mmCIF file of C-alpha atoms and ligand atoms in Angstrom:
data_model
loop_
_atom_site.group_PDB
_atom_site.id
_atom_site.type_symbol
_atom_site.label_atom_id
_atom_site.label_comp_id
_atom_site.label_asym_id
_atom_site.label_seq_id
_atom_site.Cartn_x
_atom_site.Cartn_y
_atom_site.Cartn_z
ATOM 1 C CA UNK A 983 35.802 -60.371 -7.529
ATOM 2 C CA UNK A 984 38.978 -58.517 -8.407
ATOM 3 C CA UNK A 985 38.816 -55.918 -11.160
ATOM 4 C CA UNK A 986 41.865 -55.582 -13.356
ATOM 5 C CA UNK A 987 42.835 -53.478 -16.352
ATOM 6 C CA UNK A 988 44.878 -54.774 -19.273
ATOM 7 C CA UNK A 989 47.224 -52.290 -20.937
ATOM 8 C CA UNK A 990 48.006 -53.404 -24.491
ATOM 9 C CA UNK A 991 45.790 -55.959 -26.233
ATOM 10 C CA UNK A 992 48.383 -57.558 -28.510
ATOM 11 C CA UNK A 993 49.745 -61.111 -28.467
ATOM 12 C CA UNK A 994 50.347 -61.293 -24.703
ATOM 13 C CA UNK A 995 47.409 -59.073 -23.638
ATOM 14 C CA UNK A 996 45.056 -61.221 -25.715
ATOM 15 C CA UNK A 997 46.646 -64.332 -24.183
ATOM 16 C CA UNK A 998 45.964 -63.004 -20.669
ATOM 17 C CA UNK A 999 42.278 -62.498 -21.551
ATOM 18 C CA UNK A 1000 42.170 -66.065 -22.967
ATOM 19 C CA UNK A 1001 43.792 -67.623 -19.895
ATOM 20 C CA UNK A 1002 41.420 -65.769 -17.566
ATOM 21 C CA UNK A 1003 38.383 -66.744 -19.683
ATOM 22 C CA UNK A 1004 39.445 -70.402 -19.783
ATOM 23 C CA UNK A 1005 40.647 -70.822 -16.204
ATOM 24 C CA UNK A 1006 38.595 -68.330 -14.168
ATOM 25 C CA UNK A 1007 36.773 -71.070 -12.224
ATOM 26 C CA UNK A 1008 40.060 -72.805 -11.407
ATOM 27 C CA UNK A 1009 41.538 -69.454 -10.377
ATOM 28 C CA UNK A 1010 38.499 -68.725 -8.178
ATOM 29 C CA UNK A 1011 38.844 -72.135 -6.528
ATOM 30 C CA UNK A 1012 42.470 -71.338 -5.682
ATOM 31 C CA UNK A 1013 42.041 -67.702 -4.653
ATOM 32 C CA UNK A 1014 38.429 -67.457 -3.494
ATOM 33 C CA UNK A 1015 37.510 -64.902 -6.169
ATOM 34 C CA UNK A 1016 37.089 -64.392 -9.871
ATOM 35 C CA UNK A 1017 39.123 -61.981 -12.005
ATOM 36 C CA UNK A 1018 37.129 -59.433 -13.973
ATOM 37 C CA UNK A 1019 38.798 -57.574 -16.839
ATOM 38 C CA UNK A 1020 37.100 -54.226 -16.380
ATOM 39 C CA UNK A 1021 39.122 -52.249 -18.930
ATOM 40 C CA UNK A 1022 41.399 -52.879 -21.872
ATOM 41 C CA UNK A 1023 43.567 -49.924 -22.848
ATOM 42 C CA UNK A 1024 44.641 -49.905 -26.487
ATOM 43 C CA UNK A 1025 44.801 -47.503 -29.391
ATOM 44 C CA UNK A 1026 42.697 -49.909 -31.461
ATOM 45 C CA UNK A 1027 39.084 -51.111 -31.205
ATOM 46 C CA UNK A 1028 38.236 -54.817 -31.058
ATOM 47 C CA UNK A 1029 34.574 -54.885 -32.146
ATOM 48 C CA UNK A 1030 34.567 -58.651 -32.772
ATOM 49 C CA UNK A 1031 36.116 -59.648 -29.444
ATOM 50 C CA UNK A 1032 33.780 -60.619 -26.560
ATOM 51 C CA UNK A 1033 35.573 -57.989 -24.413
ATOM 52 C CA UNK A 1034 35.461 -55.362 -27.183
ATOM 53 C CA UNK A 1035 33.080 -53.208 -25.105
ATOM 54 C CA UNK A 1036 35.676 -52.824 -22.354
ATOM 55 C CA UNK A 1037 38.194 -51.051 -24.572
ATOM 56 C CA UNK A 1038 39.154 -47.542 -23.483
ATOM 57 C CA UNK A 1039 41.709 -45.119 -24.902
ATOM 58 C CA UNK A 1040 42.361 -42.946 -21.860
ATOM 59 C CA UNK A 1041 44.595 -44.207 -19.028
ATOM 60 C CA UNK A 1042 42.970 -41.705 -16.641
ATOM 61 C CA UNK A 1043 39.755 -43.744 -16.687
ATOM 62 C CA UNK A 1044 41.713 -46.667 -15.197
ATOM 63 C CA UNK A 1045 43.738 -44.555 -12.796
ATOM 64 C CA UNK A 1046 40.668 -42.843 -11.374
ATOM 65 C CA UNK A 1047 38.588 -46.004 -10.911
ATOM 66 C CA UNK A 1048 39.049 -47.239 -7.320
ATOM 67 C CA UNK A 1049 37.550 -50.621 -8.255
ATOM 68 C CA UNK A 1050 40.613 -51.448 -10.378
ATOM 69 C CA UNK A 1051 43.227 -52.827 -8.007
ATOM 70 C CA UNK A 1052 45.573 -54.575 -10.481
ATOM 71 C CA UNK A 1053 46.962 -53.282 -13.768
ATOM 72 C CA UNK A 1054 48.524 -55.771 -16.195
ATOM 73 C CA UNK A 1055 50.921 -53.928 -18.502
ATOM 74 C CA UNK A 1056 51.681 -55.740 -21.773
ATOM 75 C CA UNK A 1057 52.162 -52.763 -24.076
ATOM 76 C CA UNK A 1058 55.824 -53.316 -24.893
ATOM 77 C CA UNK A 1059 58.269 -50.471 -25.431
ATOM 78 C CA UNK A 1060 59.538 -48.040 -22.811
ATOM 79 C CA UNK A 1061 56.976 -45.268 -23.244
ATOM 80 C CA UNK A 1062 54.208 -44.793 -22.372
ATOM 81 C CA UNK A 1063 54.435 -48.183 -20.595
ATOM 82 C CA UNK A 1064 56.843 -46.834 -17.941
ATOM 83 C CA UNK A 1065 54.776 -43.674 -17.425
ATOM 84 C CA UNK A 1066 51.510 -45.613 -17.035
ATOM 85 C CA UNK A 1067 53.173 -48.132 -14.690
ATOM 86 C CA UNK A 1068 54.492 -45.377 -12.502
ATOM 87 C CA UNK A 1069 51.136 -43.588 -12.449
ATOM 88 C CA UNK A 1070 49.309 -46.823 -11.559
ATOM 89 C CA UNK A 1071 51.706 -47.594 -8.685
ATOM 90 C CA UNK A 1072 51.408 -44.030 -7.412
ATOM 91 C CA UNK A 1073 47.617 -44.405 -7.562
ATOM 92 C CA UNK A 1074 47.954 -47.391 -5.218
ATOM 93 C CA UNK A 1075 47.370 -50.111 -7.835
ATOM 94 C CA UNK A 1076 49.444 -53.268 -8.125
ATOM 95 C CA UNK A 1077 51.176 -53.704 -11.488
ATOM 96 C CA UNK A 1078 52.162 -56.960 -13.202
ATOM 97 C CA UNK A 1079 54.073 -56.916 -16.467
ATOM 98 C CA UNK A 1080 55.723 -58.880 -19.243
ATOM 99 C CA UNK A 1081 57.608 -55.763 -20.375
ATOM 100 C CA UNK A 1082 61.324 -56.559 -20.023
ATOM 101 C CA UNK A 1083 62.382 -53.225 -21.491
ATOM 102 C CA UNK A 1084 60.639 -51.331 -18.687
ATOM 103 C CA UNK A 1085 61.844 -53.703 -15.947
ATOM 104 C CA UNK A 1086 65.448 -53.714 -17.220
ATOM 105 C CA UNK A 1087 65.557 -49.932 -17.588
ATOM 106 C CA UNK A 1088 63.387 -48.634 -14.737
ATOM 107 C CA UNK A 1089 63.010 -51.664 -12.439
ATOM 108 C CA UNK A 1090 64.980 -50.222 -9.513
ATOM 109 C CA UNK A 1091 62.915 -47.032 -9.476
ATOM 110 C CA UNK A 1092 59.573 -48.799 -9.985
ATOM 111 C CA UNK A 1093 60.232 -51.275 -7.170
ATOM 112 C CA UNK A 1094 61.016 -48.340 -4.886
ATOM 113 C CA UNK A 1095 57.809 -46.542 -5.879
ATOM 114 C CA UNK A 1096 55.797 -49.744 -5.336
ATOM 115 C CA UNK A 1097 57.295 -50.111 -1.882
ATOM 116 C CA UNK A 1098 56.501 -46.506 -0.979
ATOM 117 C CA UNK A 1099 52.856 -47.008 -1.996
ATOM 118 C CA UNK A 1100 52.475 -50.450 -0.348
ATOM 119 C CA UNK A 1101 51.676 -52.149 -3.631
ATOM 120 C CA UNK A 1102 53.516 -54.731 -5.690
ATOM 121 C CA UNK A 1103 55.346 -54.629 -8.997
ATOM 122 C CA UNK A 1104 55.684 -58.170 -10.352
ATOM 123 C CA UNK A 1105 57.363 -59.259 -13.587
ATOM 124 C CA UNK A 1106 57.538 -63.058 -13.747
ATOM 125 C CA UNK A 1107 56.658 -62.916 -17.469
ATOM 126 C CA UNK A 1108 59.514 -60.577 -18.315
ATOM 127 C CA UNK A 1109 62.124 -63.372 -18.476
ATOM 128 C CA UNK A 1110 61.675 -66.867 -19.892
ATOM 129 C CA UNK A 1111 58.023 -66.446 -20.971
ATOM 130 C CA UNK A 1112 56.087 -69.112 -19.096
ATOM 131 C CA UNK A 1113 59.073 -70.473 -17.138
ATOM 132 C CA UNK A 1114 58.858 -69.861 -13.398
ATOM 133 C CA UNK A 1115 62.268 -68.276 -12.759
ATOM 134 C CA UNK A 1116 61.870 -64.839 -11.151
ATOM 135 C CA UNK A 1117 59.922 -66.057 -8.128
ATOM 136 C CA UNK A 1118 62.022 -69.222 -7.634
ATOM 137 C CA UNK A 1119 65.201 -67.122 -7.789
ATOM 138 C CA UNK A 1120 63.838 -64.607 -5.281
ATOM 139 C CA UNK A 1121 62.249 -67.115 -2.900
ATOM 140 C CA UNK A 1122 63.330 -70.722 -3.329
ATOM 141 C CA UNK A 1123 67.013 -69.858 -3.832
ATOM 142 C CA UNK A 1124 67.054 -67.049 -1.263
ATOM 143 C CA UNK A 1125 69.308 -69.029 1.081
ATOM 144 C CA UNK A 1126 72.139 -68.978 -1.481
ATOM 145 C CA UNK A 1127 74.907 -66.644 -2.440
ATOM 146 C CA UNK A 1128 74.524 -66.773 -6.229
ATOM 147 C CA UNK A 1129 77.659 -66.692 -8.368
ATOM 148 C CA UNK A 1130 76.364 -67.112 -11.930
ATOM 149 C CA UNK A 1131 73.280 -67.086 -14.167
ATOM 150 C CA UNK A 1132 73.526 -68.341 -17.767
ATOM 151 C CA UNK A 1133 70.679 -68.694 -20.152
ATOM 152 C CA UNK A 1134 69.110 -69.118 -23.528
ATOM 153 C CA UNK A 1135 66.817 -66.164 -23.039
ATOM 154 C CA UNK A 1136 65.303 -65.410 -26.424
ATOM 155 C CA UNK A 1137 62.815 -67.776 -28.031
ATOM 156 C CA UNK A 1138 62.925 -66.151 -31.457
ATOM 157 C CA UNK A 1139 66.676 -66.499 -31.957
ATOM 158 C CA UNK A 1140 66.676 -70.011 -30.529
ATOM 159 C CA UNK A 1141 63.874 -70.916 -32.943
ATOM 160 C CA UNK A 1142 65.811 -69.395 -35.860
ATOM 161 C CA UNK A 1143 69.089 -71.121 -34.965
ATOM 162 C CA UNK A 1144 67.346 -74.471 -34.472
ATOM 163 C CA UNK A 1145 65.505 -74.228 -37.792
ATOM 164 C CA UNK A 1146 68.696 -73.189 -39.599
ATOM 165 C CA UNK A 1147 70.760 -75.979 -38.036
ATOM 166 C CA UNK A 1148 68.241 -78.837 -37.952
ATOM 167 C CA UNK A 1149 65.904 -78.085 -40.866
ATOM 168 C CA UNK A 1150 68.328 -76.218 -43.131
ATOM 169 C CA UNK A 1151 65.957 -73.213 -43.369
ATOM 170 C CA UNK A 1152 67.207 -69.765 -44.281
ATOM 171 C CA UNK A 1153 67.485 -67.039 -41.631
ATOM 172 C CA UNK A 1154 64.639 -65.073 -43.265
ATOM 173 C CA UNK A 1155 62.345 -68.100 -43.528
ATOM 174 C CA UNK A 1156 62.890 -69.074 -39.888
ATOM 175 C CA UNK A 1157 62.372 -65.471 -38.691
ATOM 176 C CA UNK A 1158 59.107 -65.206 -40.637
ATOM 177 C CA UNK A 1159 57.888 -68.386 -38.913
ATOM 178 C CA UNK A 1160 58.852 -67.037 -35.483
ATOM 179 C CA UNK A 1161 56.895 -63.867 -36.258
ATOM 180 C CA UNK A 1162 53.849 -65.882 -37.379
ATOM 181 C CA UNK A 1163 53.928 -67.863 -34.152
ATOM 182 C CA UNK A 1164 53.911 -64.653 -32.102
ATOM 183 C CA UNK A 1165 57.413 -65.149 -30.661
ATOM 184 C CA UNK A 1166 59.181 -62.144 -32.168
ATOM 185 C CA UNK A 1167 59.155 -58.573 -30.897
ATOM 186 C CA UNK A 1168 57.249 -55.974 -32.910
ATOM 187 C CA UNK A 1169 60.646 -54.962 -34.264
ATOM 188 C CA UNK A 1170 62.508 -58.289 -34.523
ATOM 189 C CA UNK A 1171 65.837 -56.441 -34.528
ATOM 190 C CA UNK A 1172 65.505 -56.540 -30.725
ATOM 191 C CA UNK A 1173 65.542 -60.337 -30.938
ATOM 192 C CA UNK A 1174 68.176 -60.990 -33.594
ATOM 193 C CA UNK A 1175 70.578 -58.290 -32.395
ATOM 194 C CA UNK A 1176 70.491 -59.582 -28.819
ATOM 195 C CA UNK A 1177 68.810 -56.565 -27.190
ATOM 196 C CA UNK A 1178 65.935 -58.619 -25.804
ATOM 197 C CA UNK A 1179 68.293 -61.216 -24.280
ATOM 198 C CA UNK A 1180 70.371 -58.349 -22.872
ATOM 199 C CA UNK A 1181 67.365 -56.862 -21.045
ATOM 200 C CA UNK A 1182 66.567 -60.280 -19.622
ATOM 201 C CA UNK A 1183 70.091 -60.981 -18.354
ATOM 202 C CA UNK A 1184 70.090 -57.516 -16.719
ATOM 203 C CA UNK A 1185 66.904 -58.472 -14.849
ATOM 204 C CA UNK A 1186 68.343 -61.846 -13.790
ATOM 205 C CA UNK A 1187 71.603 -60.201 -12.686
ATOM 206 C CA UNK A 1188 69.626 -57.716 -10.580
ATOM 207 C CA UNK A 1189 67.820 -60.609 -8.892
ATOM 208 C CA UNK A 1190 71.093 -62.460 -8.323
ATOM 209 C CA UNK A 1191 73.325 -59.562 -7.293
ATOM 210 C CA UNK A 1192 70.948 -56.776 -6.229
ATOM 211 C CA UNK A 1193 72.325 -54.372 -8.827
ATOM 212 C CA UNK A 1194 70.566 -53.338 -12.033
ATOM 213 C CA UNK A 1195 73.009 -52.632 -14.868
ATOM 214 C CA UNK A 1196 71.870 -50.423 -17.741
ATOM 215 C CA UNK A 1197 71.311 -52.675 -20.784
ATOM 216 C CA UNK A 1198 73.284 -50.143 -22.840
ATOM 217 C CA UNK A 1199 76.361 -50.865 -20.684
ATOM 218 C CA UNK A 1200 76.351 -54.599 -21.504
ATOM 219 C CA UNK A 1201 78.376 -56.032 -24.405
ATOM 220 C CA UNK A 1202 75.698 -57.466 -26.704
ATOM 221 C CA UNK A 1203 76.102 -59.479 -29.889
ATOM 222 C CA UNK A 1204 73.124 -61.059 -31.636
ATOM 223 C CA UNK A 1205 72.972 -63.832 -34.216
ATOM 224 C CA UNK A 1206 73.088 -61.765 -37.399
ATOM 225 C CA UNK A 1207 76.811 -62.428 -37.910
ATOM 226 C CA UNK A 1208 76.538 -66.210 -37.408
ATOM 227 C CA UNK A 1209 77.375 -67.946 -40.690
ATOM 228 C CA UNK A 1210 76.712 -71.426 -42.073
ATOM 229 C CA UNK A 1211 80.471 -71.951 -41.791
ATOM 230 C CA UNK A 1212 80.321 -71.144 -38.033
ATOM 231 C CA UNK A 1213 77.513 -73.668 -37.623
ATOM 232 C CA UNK A 1214 79.538 -76.338 -39.445
ATOM 233 C CA UNK A 1215 82.669 -75.544 -37.403
ATOM 234 C CA UNK A 1216 80.695 -75.860 -34.144
ATOM 235 C CA UNK A 1217 79.314 -79.189 -35.296
ATOM 236 C CA UNK A 1218 82.793 -80.434 -36.216
ATOM 237 C CA UNK A 1219 83.910 -79.515 -32.704
ATOM 238 C CA UNK A 1220 81.002 -81.438 -31.139
ATOM 239 C CA UNK A 1221 78.774 -78.520 -30.227
ATOM 240 C CA UNK A 1222 75.985 -76.260 -31.337
ATOM 241 C CA UNK A 1223 75.631 -72.472 -31.531
ATOM 242 C CA UNK A 1224 73.240 -70.801 -29.063
ATOM 243 C CA UNK A 1225 72.688 -67.167 -28.114
ATOM 244 C CA UNK A 1226 73.652 -66.999 -24.446
ATOM 245 C CA UNK A 1227 73.196 -64.330 -21.793
ATOM 246 C CA UNK A 1228 75.695 -64.632 -18.958
ATOM 247 C CA UNK A 1229 76.060 -62.795 -15.670
ATOM 248 C CA UNK A 1230 78.297 -63.695 -12.782
ATOM 249 C CA UNK A 1231 80.866 -62.764 -10.217
ATOM 250 C CA UNK A 1232 84.327 -62.376 -11.740
ATOM 251 C CA UNK A 1233 85.635 -64.509 -8.871
ATOM 252 C CA UNK A 1234 82.949 -67.128 -8.300
ATOM 253 C CA UNK A 1235 83.841 -67.676 -4.661
ATOM 254 C CA UNK A 1236 84.088 -63.982 -3.774
ATOM 255 C CA UNK A 1237 80.637 -62.391 -3.352
ATOM 256 C CA UNK A 1238 82.258 -58.958 -3.228
ATOM 257 C CA UNK A 1239 83.978 -59.298 -6.597
ATOM 258 C CA UNK A 1240 82.804 -57.389 -9.668
ATOM 259 C CA UNK A 1241 79.893 -58.569 -11.762
ATOM 260 C CA UNK A 1242 80.250 -59.359 -15.471
ATOM 261 C CA UNK A 1243 77.432 -59.446 -18.026
ATOM 262 C CA UNK A 1244 77.560 -60.489 -21.647
ATOM 263 C CA UNK A 1245 75.262 -61.548 -24.488
ATOM 264 C CA UNK A 1246 76.783 -63.384 -27.448
ATOM 265 C CA UNK A 1247 76.535 -66.521 -29.565
ATOM 266 C CA UNK A 1248 78.426 -69.349 -27.853
ATOM 267 C CA UNK A 1249 79.408 -72.814 -28.964
ATOM 268 C CA UNK A 1250 77.730 -75.106 -26.438
ATOM 269 C CA UNK A 1251 79.302 -78.542 -26.301
ATOM 270 C CA UNK A 1252 76.876 -81.476 -26.576
ATOM 271 C CA UNK A 1253 77.608 -82.573 -22.980
ATOM 272 C CA UNK A 1254 76.110 -79.298 -21.684
ATOM 273 C CA UNK A 1255 72.322 -79.533 -21.108
ATOM 274 C CA UNK A 1256 71.862 -76.080 -22.702
ATOM 275 C CA UNK A 1257 72.840 -77.657 -26.052
ATOM 276 C CA UNK A 1258 69.525 -79.614 -26.094
ATOM 277 C CA UNK A 1259 67.325 -76.536 -25.618
ATOM 278 C CA UNK A 1260 65.741 -76.075 -29.040
ATOM 279 C CA UNK A 1261 63.091 -74.071 -30.874
ATOM 280 C CA UNK A 1262 61.175 -71.554 -28.747
ATOM 281 C CA UNK A 1263 62.348 -73.144 -25.508
ATOM 282 C CA UNK A 1264 64.501 -71.168 -23.076
ATOM 283 C CA UNK A 1265 66.617 -72.458 -20.219
ATOM 284 C CA UNK A 1266 68.248 -70.637 -17.339
ATOM 285 C CA UNK A 1267 71.016 -72.141 -15.255
ATOM 286 C CA UNK A 1268 71.542 -70.607 -11.803
ATOM 287 C CA UNK A 1269 74.546 -71.448 -9.614
ATOM 288 C CA UNK A 1270 74.248 -71.086 -5.832
ATOM 289 C CA UNK A 1271 76.734 -71.861 -3.080
ATOM 290 C CA UNK A 1272 74.304 -74.162 -1.247
ATOM 291 C CA UNK A 1273 72.136 -75.599 -3.997
ATOM 292 C CA UNK A 1274 74.796 -76.013 -6.703
ATOM 293 C CA UNK A 1275 73.402 -75.784 -10.250
ATOM 294 C CA UNK A 1276 69.668 -75.447 -10.905
ATOM 295 C CA UNK A 1277 68.156 -75.269 -14.368
ATOM 296 C CA UNK A 1278 64.775 -73.825 -15.368
ATOM 297 C CA UNK A 1279 63.325 -74.895 -18.716
ATOM 298 C CA UNK A 1280 60.191 -74.174 -20.717
ATOM 299 C CA UNK A 1281 58.566 -72.132 -23.454
ATOM 300 C CA UNK A 1282 60.277 -68.758 -23.557
ATOM 301 C CA UNK A 1283 57.800 -66.897 -25.780
ATOM 302 C CA UNK A 1284 54.290 -67.110 -27.177
ATOM 303 C CA UNK A 1285 50.941 -65.757 -26.070
ATOM 304 C CA UNK A 1286 49.701 -68.448 -23.684
ATOM 305 C CA UNK A 1287 53.016 -69.359 -21.968
ATOM 306 C CA UNK A 1288 53.718 -65.672 -21.302
ATOM 307 C CA UNK A 1289 50.121 -65.061 -20.221
ATOM 308 C CA UNK A 1290 50.462 -68.004 -17.826
ATOM 309 C CA UNK A 1291 53.185 -66.086 -15.973
ATOM 310 C CA UNK A 1292 51.277 -62.766 -16.041
ATOM 311 C CA UNK A 1293 48.141 -64.361 -14.585
ATOM 312 C CA UNK A 1294 50.232 -66.183 -11.962
ATOM 313 C CA UNK A 1295 51.459 -62.776 -10.772
ATOM 314 C CA UNK A 1296 47.858 -61.556 -10.516
ATOM 315 C CA UNK A 1297 47.017 -64.669 -8.495
ATOM 316 C CA UNK A 1298 49.999 -64.011 -6.227
ATOM 317 C CA UNK A 1299 48.573 -60.558 -5.513
ATOM 318 C CA UNK A 1300 45.086 -61.965 -4.833
ATOM 319 C CA UNK A 1301 46.423 -64.547 -2.418
ATOM 320 C CA UNK A 1302 48.624 -62.117 -0.467
ATOM 321 C CA UNK A 1303 46.221 -59.211 -0.209
ATOM 322 C CA UNK A 1304 46.692 -58.452 3.444
ATOM 323 C CA UNK A 1305 50.326 -59.468 3.728
ATOM 324 C CA UNK A 1306 53.193 -57.005 4.000
ATOM 325 C CA UNK A 1307 55.489 -58.523 1.349
ATOM 326 C CA UNK A 1308 59.224 -57.894 1.415
ATOM 327 C CA UNK A 1309 60.256 -55.976 -1.700
ATOM 328 C CA UNK A 1310 63.934 -56.185 -2.676
ATOM 329 C CA UNK A 1311 65.931 -53.006 -3.181
ATOM 330 C CA UNK A 1312 67.735 -52.941 -6.498
ATOM 331 C CA UNK A 1313 70.620 -50.532 -6.622
ATOM 332 C CA UNK A 1314 71.051 -48.851 -10.018
ATOM 333 C CA UNK A 1315 74.618 -49.699 -11.060
ATOM 334 C CA UNK A 1316 76.704 -46.558 -11.236
ATOM 335 C CA UNK A 1317 79.305 -48.099 -13.537
ATOM 336 C CA UNK A 1318 79.552 -50.608 -16.382
ATOM 337 C CA UNK A 1319 79.947 -54.321 -15.632
ATOM 338 C CA UNK A 1320 83.420 -55.897 -15.532
ATOM 339 C CA UNK A 1321 85.353 -55.994 -18.823
ATOM 340 C CA UNK A 1322 84.005 -58.936 -20.863
ATOM 341 C CA UNK A 1323 87.227 -59.170 -22.888
ATOM 342 C CA UNK A 1324 89.022 -60.330 -19.732
ATOM 343 C CA UNK A 1325 86.714 -63.332 -19.168
ATOM 344 C CA UNK A 1326 88.363 -66.747 -19.521
ATOM 345 C CA UNK A 1327 87.145 -68.695 -22.548
ATOM 346 C CA UNK A 1328 88.336 -71.139 -25.190
ATOM 347 C CA UNK A 1329 87.548 -69.680 -28.633
ATOM 348 C CA UNK A 1330 86.516 -71.341 -31.867
ATOM 349 C CA UNK A 1331 88.376 -69.179 -34.390
ATOM 350 C CA UNK A 1332 88.520 -68.680 -38.124
ATOM 351 C CA UNK A 1333 91.568 -66.883 -39.430
ATOM 352 C CA UNK A 1334 91.942 -65.639 -42.988
ATOM 353 C CA UNK A 1335 95.482 -65.456 -44.297
ATOM 354 C CA UNK A 1336 97.609 -65.451 -47.462
ATOM 355 C CA UNK A 1337 100.171 -67.756 -45.867
ATOM 356 C CA UNK A 1338 100.377 -71.487 -46.727
ATOM 357 C CA UNK A 1339 98.609 -73.965 -44.416
ATOM 358 C CA UNK A 1340 101.767 -75.255 -42.732
ATOM 359 C CA UNK A 1341 102.873 -71.761 -41.832
ATOM 360 C CA UNK A 1342 99.474 -70.958 -40.342
ATOM 361 C CA UNK A 1343 99.374 -74.062 -38.164
ATOM 362 C CA UNK A 1344 102.965 -73.506 -37.047
ATOM 363 C CA UNK A 1345 102.323 -69.868 -36.164
ATOM 364 C CA UNK A 1346 99.130 -70.672 -34.264
ATOM 365 C CA UNK A 1347 100.784 -73.572 -32.414
ATOM 366 C CA UNK A 1348 103.661 -71.305 -31.516
ATOM 367 C CA UNK A 1349 101.175 -69.214 -29.517
ATOM 368 C CA UNK A 1350 98.819 -72.025 -28.465
ATOM 369 C CA UNK A 1351 100.702 -75.364 -28.464
ATOM 370 C CA UNK A 1352 97.424 -77.147 -27.619
ATOM 371 C CA UNK A 1353 95.357 -75.517 -30.380
ATOM 372 C CA UNK A 1354 93.077 -78.056 -32.071
ATOM 373 C CA UNK A 1355 92.728 -77.549 -35.845
ATOM 374 C CA UNK A 1356 89.387 -78.358 -37.481
ATOM 375 C CA UNK A 1357 90.565 -77.467 -40.981
ATOM 376 C CA UNK A 1358 92.702 -80.088 -42.704
ATOM 377 C CA UNK A 1359 95.444 -79.243 -45.225
ATOM 378 C CA UNK A 1360 93.457 -80.498 -48.253
ATOM 379 C CA UNK A 1361 90.454 -78.325 -47.418
ATOM 380 C CA UNK A 1362 92.502 -75.174 -46.748
ATOM 381 C CA UNK A 1363 91.171 -72.301 -48.890
ATOM 382 C CA UNK A 1364 92.860 -69.374 -47.147
ATOM 383 C CA UNK A 1365 90.822 -69.659 -43.951
ATOM 384 C CA UNK A 1366 91.567 -72.043 -41.116
ATOM 385 C CA UNK A 1367 89.440 -73.036 -38.130
ATOM 386 C CA UNK A 1368 90.902 -74.003 -34.773
ATOM 387 C CA UNK A 1369 90.073 -73.980 -31.078
ATOM 388 C CA UNK A 1370 92.297 -72.263 -28.562
ATOM 389 C CA UNK A 1371 92.874 -73.377 -25.000
ATOM 390 C CA UNK A 1372 91.370 -71.080 -22.350
ATOM 391 C CA UNK A 1373 92.476 -67.494 -22.877
ATOM 392 C CA UNK A 1374 90.826 -64.074 -22.979
ATOM 393 C CA UNK A 1375 89.414 -62.208 -25.946
ATOM 394 C CA UNK A 1376 91.828 -59.334 -25.378
ATOM 395 C CA UNK A 1377 94.858 -61.673 -25.476
ATOM 396 C CA UNK A 1378 93.455 -63.654 -28.400
ATOM 397 C CA UNK A 1379 93.012 -60.634 -30.650
ATOM 398 C CA UNK A 1380 96.486 -59.327 -29.844
ATOM 399 C CA UNK A 1381 98.136 -62.743 -30.345
ATOM 400 C CA UNK A 1382 96.466 -63.577 -33.677
ATOM 401 C CA UNK A 1383 96.762 -60.156 -35.310
ATOM 402 C CA UNK A 1384 100.175 -60.912 -36.897
ATOM 403 C CA UNK A 1385 98.912 -64.235 -38.342
ATOM 404 C CA UNK A 1386 95.881 -63.023 -40.266
ATOM 405 C CA UNK A 1387 92.396 -61.559 -40.046
ATOM 406 C CA UNK A 1388 90.279 -63.066 -37.296
ATOM 407 C CA UNK A 1389 86.966 -63.434 -39.173
ATOM 408 C CA UNK A 1390 85.184 -65.077 -36.242
ATOM 409 C CA UNK A 1391 85.928 -65.931 -32.631
ATOM 410 C CA UNK A 1392 83.090 -67.808 -30.935
ATOM 411 C CA UNK A 1393 83.171 -68.358 -27.189
ATOM 412 C CA UNK A 1394 83.066 -72.028 -26.258
ATOM 413 C CA UNK A 1395 81.095 -73.129 -23.205
ATOM 414 C CA UNK A 1396 82.103 -76.617 -22.070
HETATM 415 N N1 LIG B 2878 60.638 -61.881 -28.446
HETATM 416 C C1 LIG B 2878 60.800 -62.547 -27.189
HETATM 417 C C2 LIG B 2878 61.474 -63.882 -27.450
HETATM 418 C C3 LIG B 2878 59.458 -62.731 -26.550
HETATM 419 O O1 LIG B 2878 61.517 -64.310 -28.603
HETATM 420 O O2 LIG B 2878 61.975 -64.497 -26.518
HETATM 421 C C4 LIG B 2878 59.490 -63.246 -25.141
HETATM 422 O O3 LIG B 2878 60.122 -62.349 -24.268
#
């Protein structure tokens, strides 16, 4: 029997207890032993829960108990989660986590500490909820030089966008539903402002490129500025709006070139498989020089899908007890990623102007002869929508400034 401690008995922590209770026999058949939740660390009491008697409020009880070999951290937030993780690793305990904030901020240091103490720090649940993506990227794609990772990485925002687009619900209504279903962060600003997706793309970029960028150094836009007009424009173009995290080499075929990272709403054209990823589902596309494109798809949030990944990490530890596992070194990036405004994109624009329609189209076509207008003359009300050919954001803003106010410029992903 392996004794574990759960830190944080919220949505995911409770899900981990449920998965272990439901599947402990199956787990024992696969690993040769049962998992026993010896302690649950939380500020609250859970008198009505079958494991209510295992609740403790002092991390030192867990740290000083040699019977506890695995700590599952699902507290959320940077502190004290980071401090407890570090203390557990230093006490020679393996740590598994769903906490993307801790992995994205302190992952390089915590992996080093784990290595020094011959224990493991695993975080499959930190990206994509229940989707197996961290381990496949580290193991199954290890033969590749990776050039790009793109993904729909936040279940809450994808749920909101889908409900707004498909069911005509309001932003507030859709967010309240995502909260009820246990998808949203305690403070949903982290979801809707893109912070959560940013942490996840930083983790994926570290796996792909061996360098952990500070989330604060990554250009991050959420979905709060997306309007009904943007949604209609995307539809008229033949696409749909999704919040995308992107990381890649600036020159795809040069593994020494700089790395870019970016989180922003994109127009995804219907031909792209990411356009069909709806509701709480996430998808991550990884591009390797041997494998080509690989896509991972599944439920990106929710108690049981996320718990599925946490428990899988515990099982990995149980089944590799005596093995010396290779632990990757993540370098902490000393500088910011490459300038996102220099990335090549076509943009779906809306320009507000006092000029008549003909003048606007002529001026835009003077700069971009191939610009495709979505607004027709009869519907012109002082704002015009059009798509540019491939350019950069820096050039776009400079070129359109004399024509009018650029009220939106959405990146288009073919
Ligand atoms: N709030 C996160 C999401 C939870 O909606 O994707 C899973 O990381």
